Amino acid sequence: MSGENIGTHLLRPYWALWYLFVMVVWYIVTPYVVRLRGYVWFGLAFALLYGFELENTGFLALRKLIMFYPYFLLGNYLSEHEFIRIFEMPKNFKRRMNVRLIGGITFAAVMGFLLFEAWRDTPKEIVDFANAFKHRFPYVEQYDSDALVGVLKHSVIYLLSIAASLGFMMLIPMRRLPLITRAGELSLYVYLLHVFFVMAWRQYVTDAFVPQAWLALLIMIGVALLIVGIIIHPLVVRVLRPLIEIDIRPIVEKREDLSK
């Protein structure tokens, strides 16, 4: 492999690596972005406009960096204003049930809509629909119709994604739950390590293994839960912690000592 190819790959984060790359960029630029009043709306508007951009090489993961940024900005805004407090379940049983009812209806409505779309669409349309949620392609490539349709559809995608997330959060008990809480705390492990399991599945499991769609769905759910269970196992976490949770405190302390 030539040096040019190495540089090309480094500047085109592949698969799961794009997320790590853009997180670094987001943390660097966000302190400046939040100085804008209404910065979440600016981020959303810029993301929707970027959908017209034809660049689709994966350079610096720009499409994902820009079009997923509104979610990061919204999370930052909600954190700044301690919005998470609305998810703290009221002590009153009736009010607590009302909160969960609203969250459940919201989450179920979004999931129901997505399942209905998947049920009525062809396999190709389902893939295209999934790619829209991943913000993989420019509007003119994603949609055969007028590119302006892409602005409307991606606005709906942002709305559905945010509504489903907030609805799900309203359903989650504000207390520790076995395995579920641990999986959430170790989500970075799951994100980074699941890639190897997916690659093995693609390599060794053929389509003939799951000929029926409903059976494929059940198997995939079961396999996904199994993979998560393996990754968050204490032994796996203990072995891989030095690689994933790199302790930079000695470097910082040494740098501070040298600056004195």
Short mmCIF file of C-alpha atoms in Angstrom, two decimals:
data_model
loop_
_atom_site.label_atom_id
_atom_site.label_comp_id
_atom_site.label_asym_id
_atom_site.label_seq_id
_atom_site.Cartn_x
_atom_site.Cartn_y
_atom_site.Cartn_z
CA MET A 1 0.00 0.00 0.00
CA SER A 2 1.42 3.38 -0.97
CA GLY A 3 1.74 6.33 1.35
CA GLU A 4 -0.91 8.13 -0.69
CA ASN A 5 -3.37 5.32 -0.11
CA ILE A 6 -2.64 5.30 3.62
CA GLY A 7 -3.37 9.02 3.80
CA THR A 8 -6.54 8.57 1.79
CA HIS A 9 -7.85 5.94 4.19
CA LEU A 10 -6.94 8.00 7.23
CA LEU A 11 -8.96 10.91 5.84
CA ARG A 12 -11.93 8.69 5.03
CA PRO A 13 -13.04 7.11 8.32
CA TYR A 14 -14.62 3.77 7.49
CA TRP A 15 -17.71 2.21 9.03
CA ALA A 16 -17.76 2.64 12.83
CA LEU A 17 -14.64 4.80 12.83
CA TRP A 18 -16.48 7.82 11.42
CA TYR A 19 -18.23 8.26 14.76
CA LEU A 20 -14.99 8.48 16.73
CA PHE A 21 -13.59 10.97 14.25
CA VAL A 22 -16.61 13.28 14.23
CA MET A 23 -16.92 13.16 18.03
CA VAL A 24 -13.43 14.67 18.28
CA VAL A 25 -14.38 17.40 15.79
CA TRP A 26 -17.70 18.12 17.53
CA TYR A 27 -16.04 18.52 20.92
CA ILE A 28 -13.52 20.93 19.40
CA VAL A 29 -15.97 23.16 17.50
CA THR A 30 -19.01 23.09 19.81
CA PRO A 31 -17.66 25.58 22.40
CA TYR A 32 -17.57 28.14 19.57
CA VAL A 33 -20.88 27.13 17.96
CA VAL A 34 -22.85 27.47 21.21
CA ARG A 35 -22.02 31.18 21.31
CA LEU A 36 -24.63 31.64 18.57
CA ARG A 37 -28.15 32.31 19.79
CA GLY A 38 -30.38 29.50 18.56
CA TYR A 39 -27.37 27.39 17.64
CA VAL A 40 -29.45 24.20 17.40
CA TRP A 41 -31.55 25.75 14.62
CA PHE A 42 -28.44 26.97 12.83
CA GLY A 43 -27.00 23.46 12.99
CA LEU A 44 -30.21 21.95 11.65
CA ALA A 45 -30.49 24.47 8.83
CA PHE A 46 -26.87 23.90 7.81
CA ALA A 47 -27.36 20.13 7.90
CA LEU A 48 -30.44 20.33 5.67
CA LEU A 49 -28.60 22.61 3.24
CA TYR A 50 -25.62 20.28 3.12
CA GLY A 51 -27.93 17.59 1.76
CA PHE A 52 -27.70 19.40 -1.59
CA GLU A 53 -23.91 18.95 -1.61
CA LEU A 54 -22.94 16.31 -4.18
CA GLU A 55 -19.67 15.28 -2.49
CA ASN A 56 -20.00 11.61 -1.59
CA THR A 57 -16.45 10.32 -1.21
CA GLY A 58 -16.51 10.00 2.57
CA PHE A 59 -13.71 12.57 2.88
CA LEU A 60 -13.41 13.49 6.58
CA ALA A 61 -16.85 11.88 6.99
CA LEU A 62 -18.22 15.33 6.19
CA ARG A 63 -21.77 14.23 5.39
CA LYS A 64 -22.18 12.41 8.69
CA LEU A 65 -20.19 15.03 10.58
CA ILE A 66 -22.53 17.81 9.47
CA MET A 67 -25.88 16.03 9.16
CA PHE A 68 -25.68 14.22 12.52
CA TYR A 69 -24.41 17.34 14.28
CA PRO A 70 -27.93 18.69 15.10
CA TYR A 71 -28.48 15.70 17.42
CA PHE A 72 -25.25 16.49 19.24
CA LEU A 73 -26.16 20.17 19.51
CA LEU A 74 -29.64 19.33 20.80
CA GLY A 75 -28.15 17.02 23.42
CA ASN A 76 -25.76 19.78 24.44
CA TYR A 77 -28.65 22.27 24.74
CA LEU A 78 -30.78 19.90 26.80
CA SER A 79 -27.82 19.17 29.07
CA GLU A 80 -27.08 22.88 29.58
CA HIS A 81 -30.68 23.55 30.62
CA GLU A 82 -30.90 20.41 32.79
CA PHE A 83 -33.73 19.21 30.59
CA ILE A 84 -33.08 15.69 31.84
CA ARG A 85 -35.00 16.62 34.99
CA ILE A 86 -38.30 16.26 33.14
CA PHE A 87 -37.58 12.54 32.90
CA GLU A 88 -37.29 12.17 36.65
CA MET A 89 -40.46 10.27 37.45
CA PRO A 90 -42.86 12.12 39.78
CA LYS A 91 -43.42 10.45 43.14
CA ASN A 92 -47.16 10.62 42.57
CA PHE A 93 -48.22 7.34 40.93
CA LYS A 94 -50.84 8.93 38.67
CA ARG A 95 -48.49 11.60 37.37
CA ARG A 96 -45.75 9.00 36.89
CA MET A 97 -48.09 6.86 34.80
CA ASN A 98 -49.09 9.90 32.74
CA VAL A 99 -45.44 10.60 31.91
CA ARG A 100 -44.89 7.01 30.87
CA LEU A 101 -48.14 6.98 28.90
CA ILE A 102 -47.10 10.03 26.87
CA GLY A 103 -43.64 8.57 26.28
CA GLY A 104 -45.05 5.18 25.37
CA ILE A 105 -47.56 6.61 22.89
CA THR A 106 -44.89 8.79 21.27
CA PHE A 107 -42.37 5.97 20.96
CA ALA A 108 -44.98 3.46 19.77
CA ALA A 109 -46.33 5.91 17.18
CA VAL A 110 -42.90 6.43 15.64
CA MET A 111 -42.07 2.71 15.68
CA GLY A 112 -45.49 1.87 14.26
CA PHE A 113 -44.98 4.32 11.41
CA LEU A 114 -41.54 2.91 10.60
CA LEU A 115 -42.78 -0.68 10.69
CA PHE A 116 -45.73 0.23 8.46
CA GLU A 117 -43.35 1.82 5.96
CA ALA A 118 -41.14 -1.28 6.04
CA TRP A 119 -44.17 -3.56 5.59
CA ARG A 120 -45.47 -1.79 2.49
CA ASP A 121 -42.09 -1.05 0.86
CA THR A 122 -40.00 -3.26 -1.37
CA PRO A 123 -36.59 -4.47 -0.10
CA LYS A 124 -34.87 -1.77 -2.16
CA GLU A 125 -37.15 0.92 -0.76
CA ILE A 126 -36.45 -0.31 2.78
CA VAL A 127 -32.70 0.00 2.17
CA ASP A 128 -33.19 3.49 0.71
CA PHE A 129 -35.30 4.47 3.72
CA ALA A 130 -32.61 3.21 6.09
CA ASN A 131 -29.93 5.10 4.17
CA ALA A 132 -31.96 8.29 4.56
CA PHE A 133 -31.81 7.88 8.35
CA LYS A 134 -28.07 7.31 8.04
CA HIS A 135 -27.66 10.47 5.91
CA ARG A 136 -25.50 8.53 3.50
CA PHE A 137 -26.19 10.22 0.16
CA PRO A 138 -26.95 13.68 -1.27
CA TYR A 139 -30.58 14.45 -2.05
CA VAL A 140 -30.22 14.03 -5.81
CA GLU A 141 -28.82 10.53 -5.32
CA GLN A 142 -31.12 9.51 -2.48
CA TYR A 143 -34.34 10.62 -4.21
CA ASP A 144 -35.31 10.36 -7.85
CA SER A 145 -37.72 13.28 -7.51
CA ASP A 146 -36.95 16.97 -6.94
CA ALA A 147 -34.08 17.45 -4.51
CA LEU A 148 -36.27 19.84 -2.51
CA VAL A 149 -38.22 16.76 -1.46
CA GLY A 150 -35.08 15.73 0.40
CA VAL A 151 -35.30 18.78 2.67
CA LEU A 152 -38.86 17.88 3.66
CA LYS A 153 -38.14 14.18 4.13
CA HIS A 154 -34.99 14.74 6.16
CA SER A 155 -36.81 17.29 8.31
CA VAL A 156 -39.31 14.53 9.07
CA ILE A 157 -36.43 12.14 9.80
CA TYR A 158 -34.98 14.56 12.36
CA LEU A 159 -38.43 14.96 13.93
CA LEU A 160 -39.07 11.20 14.10
CA SER A 161 -35.63 10.48 15.54
CA ILE A 162 -35.92 13.11 18.25
CA ALA A 163 -39.50 12.15 19.12
CA ALA A 164 -38.58 8.46 19.43
CA SER A 165 -35.55 9.27 21.60
CA LEU A 166 -37.49 11.53 23.97
CA GLY A 167 -40.41 9.09 24.14
CA PHE A 168 -38.08 6.22 24.99
CA MET A 169 -36.36 8.28 27.69
CA MET A 170 -39.75 8.93 29.30
CA LEU A 171 -40.24 5.17 29.57
CA ILE A 172 -36.91 4.42 31.23
CA PRO A 173 -37.06 4.11 35.03
CA MET A 174 -34.70 6.54 36.75
CA ARG A 175 -32.90 3.77 38.61
CA ARG A 176 -30.28 1.14 37.90
CA LEU A 177 -31.49 -2.01 36.17
CA PRO A 178 -29.49 -5.25 35.84
CA LEU A 179 -27.66 -5.57 32.51
CA ILE A 180 -29.59 -2.70 30.89
CA THR A 181 -27.81 -0.01 32.91
CA ARG A 182 -24.48 -1.78 32.44
CA ALA A 183 -25.00 -1.96 28.68
CA GLY A 184 -25.74 1.76 28.63
CA GLU A 185 -22.65 2.61 30.65
CA LEU A 186 -20.49 0.46 28.36
CA SER A 187 -22.09 1.62 25.11
CA LEU A 188 -18.70 2.67 23.69
CA TYR A 189 -17.45 -0.91 24.09
CA VAL A 190 -20.56 -2.20 22.32
CA TYR A 191 -20.20 0.31 19.52
CA LEU A 192 -16.54 -0.39 18.85
CA LEU A 193 -16.53 -4.17 19.28
CA HIS A 194 -19.79 -5.10 17.57
CA VAL A 195 -18.11 -4.35 14.24
CA PHE A 196 -16.03 -7.53 14.44
CA PHE A 197 -19.12 -9.65 15.11
CA VAL A 198 -20.96 -8.06 12.19
CA MET A 199 -18.02 -8.70 9.87
CA ALA A 200 -17.94 -12.36 10.93
CA TRP A 201 -21.69 -12.66 10.40
CA ARG A 202 -21.47 -11.20 6.91
CA GLN A 203 -18.57 -13.49 6.07
CA TYR A 204 -19.92 -16.81 7.29
CA VAL A 205 -23.73 -16.56 7.45
CA THR A 206 -25.52 -16.80 4.11
CA ASP A 207 -28.93 -15.39 3.18
CA ALA A 208 -30.29 -18.93 2.93
CA PHE A 209 -29.88 -19.24 6.71
CA VAL A 210 -32.92 -17.00 7.25
CA PRO A 211 -35.26 -17.43 4.26
CA GLN A 212 -38.25 -15.73 5.90
CA ALA A 213 -38.25 -12.07 6.89
CA TRP A 214 -39.99 -12.49 10.25
CA LEU A 215 -37.59 -15.30 11.21
CA ALA A 216 -34.63 -13.18 10.15
CA LEU A 217 -35.86 -10.36 12.40
CA LEU A 218 -36.18 -12.67 15.43
CA ILE A 219 -32.76 -14.19 14.83
CA MET A 220 -31.11 -10.80 14.43
CA ILE A 221 -32.66 -9.54 17.68
CA GLY A 222 -31.45 -12.65 19.50
CA VAL A 223 -27.96 -12.42 18.00
CA ALA A 224 -27.76 -8.71 18.83
CA LEU A 225 -28.65 -9.35 22.47
CA LEU A 226 -26.09 -12.16 22.62
CA ILE A 227 -23.37 -9.93 21.16
CA VAL A 228 -24.12 -7.16 23.66
CA GLY A 229 -24.05 -9.70 26.50
CA ILE A 230 -20.63 -10.96 25.42
CA ILE A 231 -19.15 -7.49 24.99
CA ILE A 232 -20.27 -6.19 28.40
CA HIS A 233 -19.08 -9.30 30.22
CA PRO A 234 -16.76 -8.22 33.07
CA LEU A 235 -13.86 -10.30 31.75
CA VAL A 236 -14.05 -8.73 28.27
CA VAL A 237 -14.30 -5.24 29.74
CA ARG A 238 -11.38 -5.85 32.09
CA VAL A 239 -9.13 -7.03 29.26
CA LEU A 240 -10.01 -4.25 26.83
CA ARG A 241 -10.35 -1.31 29.22
CA PRO A 242 -6.70 -0.18 28.76
CA LEU A 243 -7.32 0.08 25.01
CA ILE A 244 -10.74 1.73 25.07
CA GLU A 245 -10.61 3.84 28.23
CA ILE A 246 -7.13 5.26 27.80
CA ASP A 247 -6.00 7.04 30.94
CA ILE A 248 -4.37 10.33 29.86
CA ARG A 249 -3.94 11.69 33.37
CA PRO A 250 -0.21 10.77 33.54
CA ILE A 251 0.37 12.69 30.30
CA VAL A 252 -1.54 15.74 31.59
CA GLU A 253 0.27 15.64 34.93
CA LYS A 254 3.66 15.36 33.22
CA ARG A 255 2.80 18.26 30.95
CA GLU A 256 1.79 20.38 33.94
CA ASP A 257 5.05 19.51 35.70
CA LEU A 258 7.08 20.56 32.65
CA SER A 259 5.21 23.86 32.40
CA LYS A 260 6.08 24.83 35.97
#
